[in-house]
Amino acid sequence: MIKRLLTLMAAMALAMATPLSASAAPTTQETYSALAARWWIWAGSQPVPTNPLVDKTGKDCANGQTGTTWFLAGAIGGGEISRTCTLPAGSDLFFPLINIVDIEAQADNVSPGAVRRILASVDVKKSTSNLTVTFDGKAIGPDVIQYEESPMFAVTLPKHNIFGAAAGIYDPCGDNGYYALIKGATPGEHALKFTGAYDGPLGSFSINATYHLTITG
């Protein structure tokens, strides 16, 4: 059984209202890849009624957050979104702009190589455009946005999950996408806007999103 999901999403908070330099993000793609796998485990393990991916207001931003890395979501399949979120100061913020995942039921014994081929057929790397992020009206440098291919991972889906799949363990799973990582968010009120577009084998999708962020002290 194959379930595929295209998401165009992003959310972030920054330390200041100025464009970020490459030094704000890790230089190794492996860091983004490992975090992308963890991001999908976070997103996939939460039921639809309280899942941040389908939250229309931002009320579910804090759900499932642990540790020093705060995962932020956008919207499934694109469109326009507006959310208001409160975040703790000092968190490292990791989020996707555009990403695609393939999940496979453990009982189906699908190989990791088959998952890689499915993801490659979607061609997210070459089919993505208009990846822009502005914070307090100023553009963020493009070097903080990195393309990654996650390691294989497993996720336990609850009932009423975002894939519409049966509850249970899905393994192997894999992701390809564009993500960003911002370290050490500092207190304040901020406005975030982002866009993204995909035009490829899965069709055409775009997103136009606004976040109103309060970072607590």
XYZ file of C-alpha atoms in Angstrom:
217
model
C 0.000 0.000 0.000
C 1.459 3.329 -1.060
C 0.427 6.671 0.345
C 1.902 9.853 -1.079
C 1.495 13.365 0.200
C 2.643 16.607 -1.342
C 2.932 19.457 1.115
C 3.931 23.038 0.530
C 4.620 24.503 3.910
C 6.856 26.658 6.037
C 6.948 28.507 9.306
C 9.795 30.169 11.118
C 10.932 32.826 13.553
C 14.107 34.879 13.407
C 16.312 36.711 15.831
C 16.109 40.029 13.973
C 14.323 41.671 11.077
C 17.259 41.400 8.692
C 18.135 38.876 5.971
C 19.936 35.818 7.298
C 23.356 34.755 6.144
C 24.471 31.217 5.409
C 25.980 31.048 8.885
C 22.460 30.874 10.350
C 22.040 27.340 9.000
C 24.087 24.141 9.243
C 26.453 23.516 6.357
C 25.834 19.771 6.187
C 22.860 18.425 4.301
C 22.813 15.414 6.663
C 21.621 17.653 9.481
C 18.611 18.757 7.476
C 17.950 15.184 6.331
C 17.867 13.754 9.850
C 15.620 16.557 11.043
C 13.283 16.035 8.090
C 12.715 12.426 9.158
C 11.977 13.583 12.710
C 9.656 16.277 11.357
C 7.524 13.685 9.556
C 7.370 11.472 12.646
C 6.115 14.532 14.564
C 3.563 15.467 11.893
C 2.391 11.943 11.093
C 1.904 10.789 14.669
C -0.784 13.364 15.491
C -4.478 12.862 14.646
C -6.249 15.278 12.328
C -8.344 17.092 14.998
C -5.182 18.440 16.685
C -2.599 18.177 13.903
C -0.638 21.406 13.224
C -0.726 20.707 9.479
C -4.486 21.239 9.296
C -4.701 23.877 12.025
C -6.335 26.995 10.543
C -5.500 29.457 13.332
C -2.239 28.348 14.978
C -3.849 26.985 18.151
C -2.093 23.618 17.693
C 1.452 24.946 17.097
C 2.742 23.570 20.417
C 1.361 20.057 20.005
C 3.967 17.307 20.155
C 6.925 19.649 20.611
C 9.862 18.279 22.615
C 13.504 19.232 23.091
C 15.244 22.306 21.756
C 14.144 21.969 18.118
C 10.674 23.366 17.455
C 8.958 21.942 14.374
C 6.692 24.273 12.439
C 4.156 23.414 9.762
C 2.333 25.005 6.886
C -0.433 23.551 4.708
C -1.127 20.307 2.882
C -1.456 20.815 -0.850
C -0.884 24.565 -0.815
C -3.370 27.451 -0.746
C -3.506 30.476 1.550
C -2.995 30.190 5.312
C -2.754 32.601 8.236
C -1.740 31.484 11.729
C -0.842 33.042 15.067
C 1.675 31.115 17.197
C 3.543 31.574 20.474
C 7.031 30.059 20.617
C 9.643 29.762 23.389
C 12.783 31.871 23.109
C 15.994 30.061 22.269
C 14.409 27.292 20.213
C 15.941 26.052 16.980
C 13.148 26.234 14.404
C 12.977 23.647 11.645
C 10.366 23.730 8.902
C 9.700 22.687 5.306
C 8.851 25.011 2.452
C 7.977 22.191 0.057
C 8.305 18.514 0.859
C 7.022 15.141 -0.308
C 6.827 11.905 1.663
C 6.178 8.286 0.755
C 5.024 5.948 3.532
C 4.754 2.181 3.226
C 2.908 -0.249 5.507
C 5.358 -2.447 7.390
C 3.404 -5.562 6.437
C 3.887 -4.885 2.716
C 7.667 -5.452 2.918
C 8.483 -2.651 0.486
C 12.221 -2.045 0.074
C 13.942 1.279 0.806
C 15.055 1.287 -2.822
C 11.442 1.226 -3.969
C 10.655 4.202 -1.730
C 13.598 6.098 -3.218
C 12.350 5.388 -6.742
C 8.851 6.617 -5.893
C 10.240 9.849 -4.467
C 12.562 10.324 -7.438
C 9.625 9.995 -9.830
C 7.980 13.037 -8.238
C 11.099 15.127 -8.973
C 10.587 17.722 -6.243
C 14.124 19.074 -6.630
C 13.625 20.229 -10.206
C 9.874 20.905 -10.050
C 9.934 23.516 -7.288
C 10.080 27.294 -7.720
C 9.266 30.610 -6.030
C 10.736 29.636 -2.657
C 10.610 32.957 -0.823
C 10.521 33.888 2.844
C 10.192 37.379 4.338
C 10.411 38.300 8.003
C 9.115 41.663 9.185
C 9.005 42.726 5.538
C 12.610 41.805 4.712
C 13.720 38.919 2.511
C 15.701 36.065 4.023
C 18.822 34.912 2.209
C 18.233 31.843 0.043
C 21.199 29.934 1.512
C 19.225 28.942 4.610
C 16.871 26.933 2.401
C 18.355 23.530 1.571
C 17.184 20.588 -0.476
C 17.428 17.291 1.413
C 16.626 13.593 1.062
C 15.832 12.026 4.412
C 17.107 8.683 5.695
C 14.513 5.918 5.848
C 12.345 6.145 8.972
C 9.312 4.565 10.623
C 6.182 6.327 11.853
C 3.235 5.061 13.861
C 0.050 6.570 12.476
C -2.904 7.092 14.831
C -6.548 6.738 13.910
C -7.814 9.711 11.875
C -4.317 10.518 10.588
C -3.440 13.089 7.913
C -2.888 10.389 5.267
C -6.307 8.809 5.656
C -4.490 5.495 6.109
C -5.148 2.665 8.544
C -3.610 3.167 11.982
C -0.366 1.267 12.549
C 3.364 1.184 11.841
C 4.614 2.408 8.468
C 8.164 1.427 7.554
C 10.057 2.278 5.400
C 9.182 5.910 4.843
C 11.175 8.581 3.044
C 11.049 12.287 2.246
C 12.476 14.730 -0.285
C 12.096 18.454 0.157
C 13.283 21.980 0.790
C 13.694 22.921 4.455
C 15.141 25.717 6.561
C 16.608 25.821 10.070
C 16.793 28.942 12.200
C 18.760 28.811 15.461
C 18.044 30.613 18.707
C 14.804 32.539 18.233
C 14.701 35.649 20.451
C 11.727 37.386 22.079
C 9.382 39.697 20.218
C 6.401 40.058 17.896
C 7.135 39.192 14.275
C 5.432 38.785 10.899
C 6.464 35.954 8.593
C 5.365 35.468 4.990
C 6.383 32.732 2.577
C 5.569 31.343 -0.834
C 6.360 28.177 -2.740
C 5.285 26.393 -5.893
C 5.473 22.887 -7.322
C 4.765 22.009 -10.953
C 5.635 18.405 -11.738
C 4.369 14.838 -12.016
C 1.925 15.305 -9.109
C 0.346 18.383 -10.679
C 0.597 22.069 -9.823
C 0.422 23.520 -6.307
C 1.318 26.807 -4.692
C 1.212 28.372 -1.240
C 0.924 31.886 0.125
C 1.231 31.953 3.907
C 1.390 34.449 6.747
C 2.453 33.774 10.339
C 2.034 36.157 13.271
C 4.635 35.019 15.782
C 5.130 35.845 19.453
C 8.447 34.604 20.821
C 8.370 34.613 24.597
C 11.245 35.621 26.860
